């Protein structure tokens, strides 16, 4: 699922029904996530699997928080692979993450328009 | 994927997002605001925690990784609690935790690990390394509040205990100035506890005070009174410690000490007399200084020996280590009879130390509570 609406509802509840605060959290996500994808690409190019795994780890957690479950799942796979020292299809996985991030950004834009409600 | 929210124990019937918002059940802080450091390389995570902490009334300090956190701590930033992410660039959570626990100045600061439950190994490792607790992601405000406040309350308790211990230690040090370190040490041991319960033994009791002190207090400036007392107490305190006397009472110009208890002193009789002679010389030196300021005060001492009961007397919060017995009254009465410069010994005490002391008899003393006139002995000097 590109965007699980329950996660944003949870987040709204977490911050005491404050849509503006959810907006700030999502903005932080939108600022960080493309950097994490870029970071993974650079780390892979340099063969630095520790940094690759770290970026994947952060992207995974942050994506879960906003409900981007599919992206979180791709990131989880990348993190596990990096930890195992395996880079077989890392290039393709990172490309998939980038594509998925594009869809997440669009979906979050829609959700913002609805006040983060389904 | 693993649904981390279900692992984290959310019960939708109780805390579902469709019913009341979770934040609505967040109560005002119970323990007062604390300084909470948030260490996380994810801006999103930092922001979420900082905002939630702010709502709970705590002050958040932000660090983007372990290095920044350790730098802030090293700079003396006041921190009551650290919320620590594990996976971070440069210095990660494990290294941050290890560095903190290895530093005596930082080891006492509680650390709560913030992590997804899929990193259970990391959480367990951190608890083993000294982290106090963990918070699962995504953060649930009620859990955050409960963990943060329980930890802050615990830290406050430990800080209070620490302060209390330091106070006790300081008081013991303070006490030891008067009691002699040996006695101060003894009273805080199990053997000391037994002694406090009360026991009988042979003691030498000393009373000393300043002649003319009451009149002096009525006439002199408060500053002068305090100055004189401070000078006097300084010499008394020094001699009490030097001769390892047990201080029973120390009020204004009156000093009441005894020997041979709680620590046995085979030479308690002579030791008491040696202390009073040293003290008499000290006070004579002081008297010259006082005379130049127009202050005239004499020094009188009474000393007795015999059986008495010693132990803890009083009531909760106002206990004293006291001696009871007729020899105590006797020493007090002799001190009252002593003219300036006299150290009056009871007849019995004088005969016990006659080999070592030159003394002159003071005959026909009529002491309150004693039907017949008594003979006391004024110590002229100690024989070499």
Coordinates of C-alpha atoms in Angstrom, one line a residue:
Chain A
X1 CA 0.0 0.0 0.0
X2 CA 1.4 3.3 -1.0
X3 CA -0.2 5.2 1.9
X4 CA -2.0 3.5 4.8
X5 CA -4.5 6.2 5.9
X6 CA -4.7 4.6 9.4
X7 CA -1.1 5.8 10.1
X8 CA -2.0 9.4 9.5
X9 CA -5.1 9.1 11.7
X10 CA -2.9 7.6 14.4
X11 CA -0.5 10.4 14.0
X12 CA -3.3 13.0 14.3
X13 CA -4.5 11.3 17.5
X14 CA -0.9 11.1 18.8
X15 CA -0.5 14.9 18.5
X16 CA -3.9 15.7 20.0
X17 CA -5.8 16.2 16.8
X18 CA -3.5 19.0 15.6
X19 CA -3.4 18.8 11.7
X20 CA -0.8 21.5 11.6
X21 CA 1.6 19.5 13.7
X22 CA 1.0 16.5 11.5
X23 CA 1.9 18.8 8.6
X24 CA 5.2 19.7 10.2
X25 CA 6.0 16.0 10.8
X26 CA 5.2 15.1 7.2
X27 CA 7.3 18.1 6.0
X28 CA 10.2 16.8 7.9
X29 CA 9.6 13.4 6.3
X30 CA 9.4 14.9 2.8
X31 CA 12.7 16.8 3.5
X32 CA 14.5 13.7 4.8
X33 CA 13.3 10.8 2.6
X34 CA 14.7 12.0 -0.8
X35 CA 18.1 12.6 1.0
X36 CA 17.9 9.0 2.4
X37 CA 17.3 7.6 -1.1
X38 CA 20.1 9.7 -2.5
X39 CA 22.3 8.6 0.4
X40 CA 21.6 5.0 -0.4
X41 CA 22.6 5.4 -4.0
X42 CA 25.9 7.2 -3.1
X43 CA 26.7 4.6 -0.4
X44 CA 26.1 1.8 -2.8
X45 CA 28.4 3.4 -5.4
X46 CA 31.1 3.7 -2.8
X47 CA 30.6 0.2 -1.5
X48 CA 29.8 1.5 2.0
X49 CA 27.1 -0.9 3.1
X50 CA 27.1 0.4 6.7
X51 CA 25.9 3.8 5.5
X52 CA 23.5 2.2 3.0
X53 CA 22.0 0.1 5.8
X54 CA 21.7 3.2 8.1
X55 CA 19.9 5.2 5.4
X56 CA 17.6 2.3 4.7
X57 CA 16.9 1.9 8.4
X58 CA 15.9 5.6 8.9
X59 CA 13.8 5.6 5.7
X60 CA 12.1 2.4 6.9
X61 CA 11.1 3.9 10.3
X62 CA 10.1 7.2 9.0
X63 CA 8.0 5.7 6.2
X64 CA 6.2 3.5 8.6
X65 CA 5.3 6.5 10.7
X66 CA 3.6 8.3 7.8
X67 CA 1.9 5.0 6.6
X68 CA 4.1 4.5 3.5
X69 CA 4.1 0.8 4.1
X70 CA 5.3 -0.3 0.6
X71 CA 8.3 2.1 0.7
X72 CA 9.0 1.0 4.3
X73 CA 9.0 -2.6 3.1
X74 CA 11.5 -1.9 0.3
X75 CA 13.7 0.0 2.7
X76 CA 13.5 -2.9 5.2
X77 CA 14.7 -5.3 2.4
X78 CA 17.6 -3.0 1.6
X79 CA 18.6 -2.7 5.3
X80 CA 18.6 -6.5 5.8
X81 CA 20.6 -7.0 2.6
X82 CA 23.1 -4.4 3.5
X83 CA 23.6 -5.9 6.9
X84 CA 24.1 -9.3 5.2
X85 CA 26.7 -7.7 2.9
X86 CA 24.5 -8.6 -0.1
X87 CA 24.2 -6.1 -3.0
X88 CA 22.8 -8.4 -5.7
X89 CA 19.8 -6.4 -6.7
X90 CA 20.4 -3.3 -4.6
X91 CA 20.4 -0.9 -7.6
X92 CA 17.0 -2.1 -8.7
X93 CA 15.6 -2.0 -5.2
X94 CA 16.9 1.6 -4.7
X95 CA 15.3 2.5 -8.0
X96 CA 12.0 1.0 -6.8
X97 CA 12.3 3.0 -3.6
X98 CA 12.7 6.2 -5.6
X99 CA 9.6 5.4 -7.7
X100 CA 7.6 4.5 -4.7
X101 CA 8.7 7.7 -2.9
X102 CA 7.3 9.6 -5.9
X103 CA 3.9 8.0 -5.3
X104 CA 4.1 8.6 -1.6
X105 CA 4.8 12.3 -2.1
X106 CA 1.8 12.6 -4.3
X107 CA -0.4 10.6 -1.9
X108 CA 0.7 12.7 1.1
X109 CA -0.2 15.8 -0.9
X110 CA -3.7 14.5 -1.4
X111 CA -3.9 13.6 2.3
X112 CA -2.8 17.0 3.3
X113 CA -5.7 18.4 1.3
X114 CA -8.1 16.3 3.3
X115 CA -6.7 17.4 6.6
X116 CA -4.9 14.0 7.0
X117 CA -8.2 12.2 7.2
X118 CA -9.1 9.2 4.9
Chain B
X1 CA 5.8 -6.4 6.6
X2 CA 5.6 -6.8 10.4
X3 CA 2.9 -4.6 11.8
X4 CA 4.9 -2.9 14.5
X5 CA 1.9 -1.2 16.0
X6 CA 0.3 -4.4 16.9
X7 CA 3.5 -5.7 18.5
X8 CA 3.7 -2.5 20.5
X9 CA 0.6 -3.6 22.3
X10 CA -2.1 -1.2 21.1
X11 CA -5.6 -2.3 22.1
X12 CA -7.9 -0.6 19.6
X13 CA -10.9 -1.1 21.9
X14 CA -9.2 1.0 24.6
X15 CA -7.1 3.4 22.7
X16 CA -8.3 3.4 19.1
X17 CA -7.7 6.4 17.0
X18 CA -11.4 6.5 16.1
X19 CA -12.5 7.0 19.7
X20 CA -10.6 9.5 21.8
X21 CA -7.3 10.9 20.6
X22 CA -4.5 9.3 22.6
X23 CA -3.1 12.7 23.4
X24 CA -6.4 13.6 25.2
X25 CA -5.4 11.1 27.9
X26 CA -2.1 12.7 28.5
X27 CA -2.2 14.3 31.9
X28 CA -0.3 17.2 33.1
X29 CA 3.2 16.1 34.3
X30 CA 3.2 14.7 37.8
X31 CA 6.9 15.2 38.6
X32 CA 7.5 18.7 37.3
X33 CA 9.4 19.6 34.2
X34 CA 12.7 17.9 33.3
X35 CA 15.5 18.5 30.8
X36 CA 15.1 15.7 28.3
X37 CA 17.7 15.3 25.5
X38 CA 16.4 13.8 22.2
X39 CA 19.2 12.1 20.3
X40 CA 18.1 11.1 16.8
X41 CA 19.5 11.6 13.3
X42 CA 16.0 11.7 11.8
X43 CA 14.6 15.2 11.8
X44 CA 11.1 13.8 11.8
X45 CA 11.7 11.7 14.9
X46 CA 13.3 14.5 16.8
X47 CA 10.5 16.9 15.9
X48 CA 7.8 14.5 17.0
X49 CA 9.5 13.8 20.3
X50 CA 10.3 17.4 21.0
X51 CA 6.8 18.5 20.4
X52 CA 5.3 15.8 22.6
X53 CA 7.8 16.5 25.4
X54 CA 6.9 20.2 25.1
X55 CA 3.3 19.3 25.6
X56 CA 4.2 17.3 28.7
X57 CA 5.9 20.4 30.0
X58 CA 9.4 19.2 29.6
X59 CA 12.3 21.1 28.1
X60 CA 13.7 19.2 25.1
X61 CA 17.4 19.4 24.1
X62 CA 18.1 18.4 20.5
X63 CA 21.0 16.4 19.2
X64 CA 21.3 15.1 15.7
X65 CA 23.7 12.2 16.5
X66 CA 25.7 10.7 19.3
X67 CA 28.7 13.0 18.8
X68 CA 26.5 16.1 19.2
X69 CA 24.8 14.6 22.3
X70 CA 28.2 13.8 23.9
X71 CA 29.5 17.2 23.1
X72 CA 26.4 18.9 24.7
X73 CA 26.8 16.7 27.8
X74 CA 30.5 17.3 28.1
X75 CA 29.8 21.1 27.9
X76 CA 27.7 20.7 31.1
X77 CA 24.2 21.0 29.5
X78 CA 21.8 20.1 32.3
X79 CA 20.1 16.8 31.2
X80 CA 17.8 14.7 33.4
X81 CA 17.1 12.0 30.8
X82 CA 18.3 11.0 27.4
X83 CA 16.0 9.5 24.7
X84 CA 18.4 7.7 22.5
X85 CA 18.0 6.5 18.9
X86 CA 20.3 3.5 18.1
X87 CA 21.1 3.8 14.4
X88 CA 22.9 7.1 13.7
X89 CA 25.9 8.2 11.7
X90 CA 29.3 9.0 13.3
X91 CA 28.6 8.0 16.9
X92 CA 25.7 5.6 17.1
X93 CA 23.4 4.9 20.1
X94 CA 25.5 2.0 21.4
X95 CA 28.7 4.0 21.5
X96 CA 26.9 7.0 23.0
X97 CA 25.5 4.8 25.7
X98 CA 28.8 3.1 26.4
X99 CA 30.6 6.5 26.6
X100 CA 28.1 7.9 29.0
X101 CA 28.2 4.8 31.3
X102 CA 32.0 4.9 31.3
X103 CA 32.0 8.6 32.4
X104 CA 31.4 9.0 36.1
X105 CA 30.0 12.5 35.4
X106 CA 27.4 11.1 33.0
X107 CA 26.8 7.6 34.2
X108 CA 24.0 8.6 36.5
X109 CA 21.9 10.2 33.7
X110 CA 19.1 7.7 32.8
X111 CA 18.9 6.7 29.1
X112 CA 15.8 5.4 27.4
X113 CA 16.4 3.7 24.1
X114 CA 13.9 4.7 21.3
X115 CA 13.7 2.0 18.7
X116 CA 11.5 -0.1 16.5
X117 CA 10.6 -3.4 18.1
X118 CA 12.2 -5.2 15.1
X119 CA 15.5 -4.3 16.7
X120 CA 14.9 -6.3 19.8
X121 CA 18.5 -7.5 19.9
X122 CA 19.7 -3.8 20.0
X123 CA 17.2 -3.0 22.7
X124 CA 18.4 -5.9 24.8
X125 CA 22.0 -5.0 24.3
X126 CA 21.3 -1.5 25.5
X127 CA 19.5 -2.6 28.6
X128 CA 22.5 -4.8 29.3
X129 CA 24.7 -1.8 28.8
X130 CA 22.8 0.2 31.3
X131 CA 19.9 1.8 29.5
X132 CA 17.0 2.1 32.0
X133 CA 14.1 1.4 29.6
X134 CA 13.1 1.5 25.9
X135 CA 10.3 3.2 23.9
X136 CA 9.0 1.5 20.9
X137 CA 8.4 3.3 17.6
X138 CA 6.0 4.7 16.5
X139 CA 5.8 6.7 19.7
X140 CA 2.7 6.5 21.7
X141 CA 2.3 9.7 23.9
X142 CA 0.8 7.8 26.9
X143 CA 3.7 5.4 26.9
X144 CA 6.2 8.3 26.4
X145 CA 4.7 10.2 29.3
X146 CA 4.7 7.1 31.6
X147 CA 8.3 6.2 30.8
X148 CA 9.6 9.7 30.9
X149 CA 7.9 10.6 34.2
X150 CA 8.7 7.4 35.9
X151 CA 12.3 7.8 35.0
X152 CA 12.4 11.4 36.0
X153 CA 10.7 10.6 39.3
X154 CA 13.3 7.8 39.9
X155 CA 16.2 10.1 39.0
X156 CA 14.8 12.8 41.4
X157 CA 14.6 10.1 44.1
X158 CA 18.2 9.0 43.4
X159 CA 19.4 12.7 43.3
X160 CA 17.6 13.3 46.7
X161 CA 19.2 10.1 48.1
X162 CA 22.6 11.3 46.8
X163 CA 22.1 14.7 48.5
X164 CA 21.0 12.9 51.7
X165 CA 24.1 10.7 51.7
X166 CA 26.3 13.7 51.1
X167 CA 24.6 15.5 54.0
X168 CA 25.0 12.5 56.3
X169 CA 28.7 12.3 55.2
X170 CA 29.1 16.0 55.8
X171 CA 27.4 15.8 59.2
X172 CA 29.6 12.9 60.1
X173 CA 32.6 14.9 59.2
X174 CA 31.2 17.8 61.2
X175 CA 30.4 15.5 64.1
X176 CA 33.9 14.0 64.0
X177 CA 35.3 17.5 64.7
X178 CA 33.7 17.3 68.1
X179 CA 33.4 13.6 68.7
X180 CA 36.8 12.6 67.4
X181 CA 36.8 10.6 64.2
X182 CA 37.1 7.3 66.2
X183 CA 33.9 7.9 68.1
X184 CA 32.0 9.3 65.0
X185 CA 33.0 6.2 63.2
X186 CA 31.9 4.0 66.0
X187 CA 28.4 5.5 66.4
X188 CA 27.6 4.6 62.8
X189 CA 28.4 0.9 63.3
X190 CA 26.3 -2.0 64.7
X191 CA 28.4 -1.9 67.8
X192 CA 27.6 1.8 68.1
X193 CA 23.9 1.0 67.9
X194 CA 24.3 -1.4 70.9
X195 CA 26.2 1.3 72.8
X196 CA 23.4 3.8 72.1
X197 CA 20.9 1.4 73.8
X198 CA 22.4 2.3 77.2
X199 CA 25.1 0.8 79.4
X200 CA 26.8 1.5 82.7
X201 CA 30.5 2.1 83.3
X202 CA 33.1 4.2 84.9
X203 CA 33.4 7.7 83.3
X204 CA 35.3 10.9 83.9
X205 CA 33.0 13.8 83.5
X206 CA 34.1 17.4 82.7
X207 CA 32.1 20.6 82.9
X208 CA 33.6 23.9 81.9
X209 CA 32.2 27.4 81.4
X210 CA 33.2 31.0 81.3
X211 CA 32.8 33.1 84.4
X212 CA 30.9 36.4 83.9
X213 CA 29.5 35.2 80.6
X214 CA 25.8 35.9 81.4
X215 CA 26.6 39.5 82.4
X216 CA 28.9 39.9 79.3
X217 CA 26.0 38.8 77.1
X218 CA 23.7 41.4 78.6
X219 CA 26.2 44.3 77.9
X220 CA 28.1 43.4 74.8
X221 CA 27.2 43.8 71.1
X222 CA 25.9 40.7 69.5
X223 CA 28.8 40.7 67.1
X224 CA 31.3 40.8 70.0
X225 CA 29.4 37.9 71.7
X226 CA 29.5 35.8 68.6
X227 CA 33.2 36.6 68.1
X228 CA 34.2 35.7 71.6
X229 CA 32.2 32.5 71.4
X230 CA 33.7 31.6 68.1
X231 CA 37.2 32.0 69.5
X232 CA 36.4 30.1 72.6
X233 CA 34.6 27.2 70.7
X234 CA 37.6 27.0 68.3
X235 CA 40.0 26.1 71.2
X236 CA 37.5 23.9 72.9
X237 CA 36.7 22.0 69.7
X238 CA 40.4 21.5 69.0
X239 CA 41.1 20.1 72.5
X240 CA 38.0 17.9 72.5
X241 CA 39.2 16.3 69.3
X242 CA 42.8 16.1 70.4
X243 CA 42.0 14.4 73.6
X244 CA 39.2 12.3 72.1
X245 CA 36.6 13.4 74.5
X246 CA 33.0 12.6 73.9
X247 CA 30.9 15.7 73.7
X248 CA 27.7 15.6 75.6
X249 CA 26.6 19.2 75.5
X250 CA 27.9 22.3 74.0
X251 CA 25.7 25.4 74.5
X252 CA 26.8 29.0 74.7
X253 CA 29.8 29.0 77.0
X254 CA 29.1 25.7 78.7
X255 CA 30.9 22.6 77.7
X256 CA 30.1 19.1 79.0
X257 CA 32.3 16.2 77.9
X258 CA 33.2 12.8 79.2
X259 CA 35.9 10.2 78.8
X260 CA 36.1 6.4 78.6
X261 CA 32.9 6.1 76.6
X262 CA 31.8 5.0 74.0
X263 CA 35.5 4.2 73.3
X264 CA 37.3 2.8 76.3
X265 CA 40.3 4.9 77.5
X266 CA 42.4 3.3 80.1
X267 CA 43.9 6.7 81.1
X268 CA 40.5 8.5 81.1
X269 CA 41.1 10.3 84.5
X270 CA 44.4 11.8 83.6
X271 CA 43.4 12.3 80.0
X272 CA 40.5 14.5 81.2
X273 CA 42.8 16.5 83.5
X274 CA 45.4 16.9 80.7
X275 CA 42.6 18.3 78.4
X276 CA 41.4 20.7 81.0
X277 CA 44.9 22.0 81.7
X278 CA 45.5 22.5 78.0
X279 CA 42.2 24.2 77.7
X280 CA 43.0 26.5 80.6
X281 CA 46.2 27.6 79.0
X282 CA 44.4 28.2 75.7
X283 CA 41.7 30.3 77.4
X284 CA 44.3 32.2 79.3
X285 CA 45.9 33.2 75.9
X286 CA 42.4 34.2 74.7
X287 CA 41.8 36.2 77.8
X288 CA 44.7 38.5 76.9
X289 CA 43.2 39.1 73.5
X290 CA 39.8 39.6 75.1
X291 CA 41.1 42.0 77.7
X292 CA 42.5 44.3 74.9
X293 CA 38.9 44.5 73.7
X294 CA 37.6 45.2 77.2
X295 CA 36.2 41.7 77.6
X296 CA 36.7 40.1 81.0
X297 CA 35.8 36.5 81.3
X298 CA 37.1 33.8 83.6
X299 CA 37.3 30.0 83.0
X300 CA 36.2 27.4 85.5
X301 CA 36.2 23.6 85.4
X302 CA 34.8 20.8 87.4
X303 CA 35.9 17.2 87.0
X304 CA 34.5 14.0 88.6
X305 CA 34.9 10.2 88.1
X306 CA 32.7 7.3 88.9
X307 CA 29.9 5.0 87.7
X308 CA 27.4 6.5 85.3
X309 CA 24.9 5.4 82.7
X310 CA 25.5 6.4 79.1
X311 CA 23.2 6.0 76.1
X312 CA 20.8 7.6 73.7
X313 CA 18.4 9.8 75.5
X314 CA 15.6 11.9 74.1
X315 CA 12.9 11.4 71.6
X316 CA 12.7 10.9 67.8
X317 CA 14.6 13.6 66.0
X318 CA 16.0 15.1 69.2
X319 CA 18.3 12.4 70.6
X320 CA 21.4 13.1 72.5
X321 CA 24.2 10.8 73.7
X322 CA 24.0 11.5 77.3
X323 CA 25.4 10.4 80.7
X324 CA 23.3 10.1 83.8
X325 CA 24.5 9.7 87.4
X326 CA 25.4 11.6 90.5
X327 CA 29.0 12.2 89.3
X328 CA 27.5 14.3 86.5
X329 CA 25.8 16.6 89.0
X330 CA 29.0 16.6 91.0
X331 CA 31.2 17.8 88.1
X332 CA 28.6 20.5 87.2
X333 CA 28.4 21.8 90.8
X334 CA 32.2 21.9 91.1
X335 CA 32.4 23.8 87.8
X336 CA 29.9 26.3 89.3
X337 CA 32.1 26.6 92.5
X338 CA 35.4 27.1 90.6
X339 CA 36.8 30.6 90.7
X340 CA 38.4 31.9 87.4
X341 CA 41.3 29.7 86.4
X342 CA 40.4 26.8 88.8
X343 CA 40.1 23.2 87.7
X344 CA 38.3 21.5 90.6
X345 CA 38.6 17.7 91.0
X346 CA 36.6 15.5 93.3
X347 CA 38.4 14.0 96.2
X348 CA 38.2 10.6 94.7
X349 CA 39.5 11.7 91.4
X350 CA 42.4 13.6 92.9
X351 CA 43.5 10.6 95.0
X352 CA 43.4 8.4 91.8
X353 CA 45.8 10.7 90.0
X354 CA 47.8 12.3 92.9
X355 CA 51.0 10.9 91.5
X356 CA 50.7 12.9 88.3
X357 CA 49.1 16.1 89.5
X358 CA 50.1 19.0 91.7
X359 CA 46.9 20.2 93.4
X360 CA 45.8 22.3 96.3
X361 CA 42.8 21.4 98.5
X362 CA 39.7 23.6 98.4
X363 CA 37.9 22.7 101.6
X364 CA 34.4 23.1 103.0
X365 CA 32.6 23.4 99.7
X366 CA 28.8 23.2 100.2
X367 CA 27.3 21.8 97.1
X368 CA 23.7 21.7 96.3
X369 CA 22.2 18.3 96.9
X370 CA 25.0 17.1 99.1
X371 CA 24.4 17.4 102.9
X372 CA 28.0 17.6 104.1
X373 CA 30.7 20.0 103.1
X374 CA 33.2 18.4 100.6
X375 CA 36.8 18.9 99.8
X376 CA 37.8 19.5 96.2
X377 CA 41.3 19.8 94.6
X378 CA 42.4 22.6 92.4
X379 CA 44.9 21.5 89.8
X380 CA 47.9 23.7 89.9
X381 CA 50.0 21.8 87.3
X382 CA 50.6 18.4 85.8
X383 CA 53.8 16.8 86.8
X384 CA 56.1 16.2 84.0

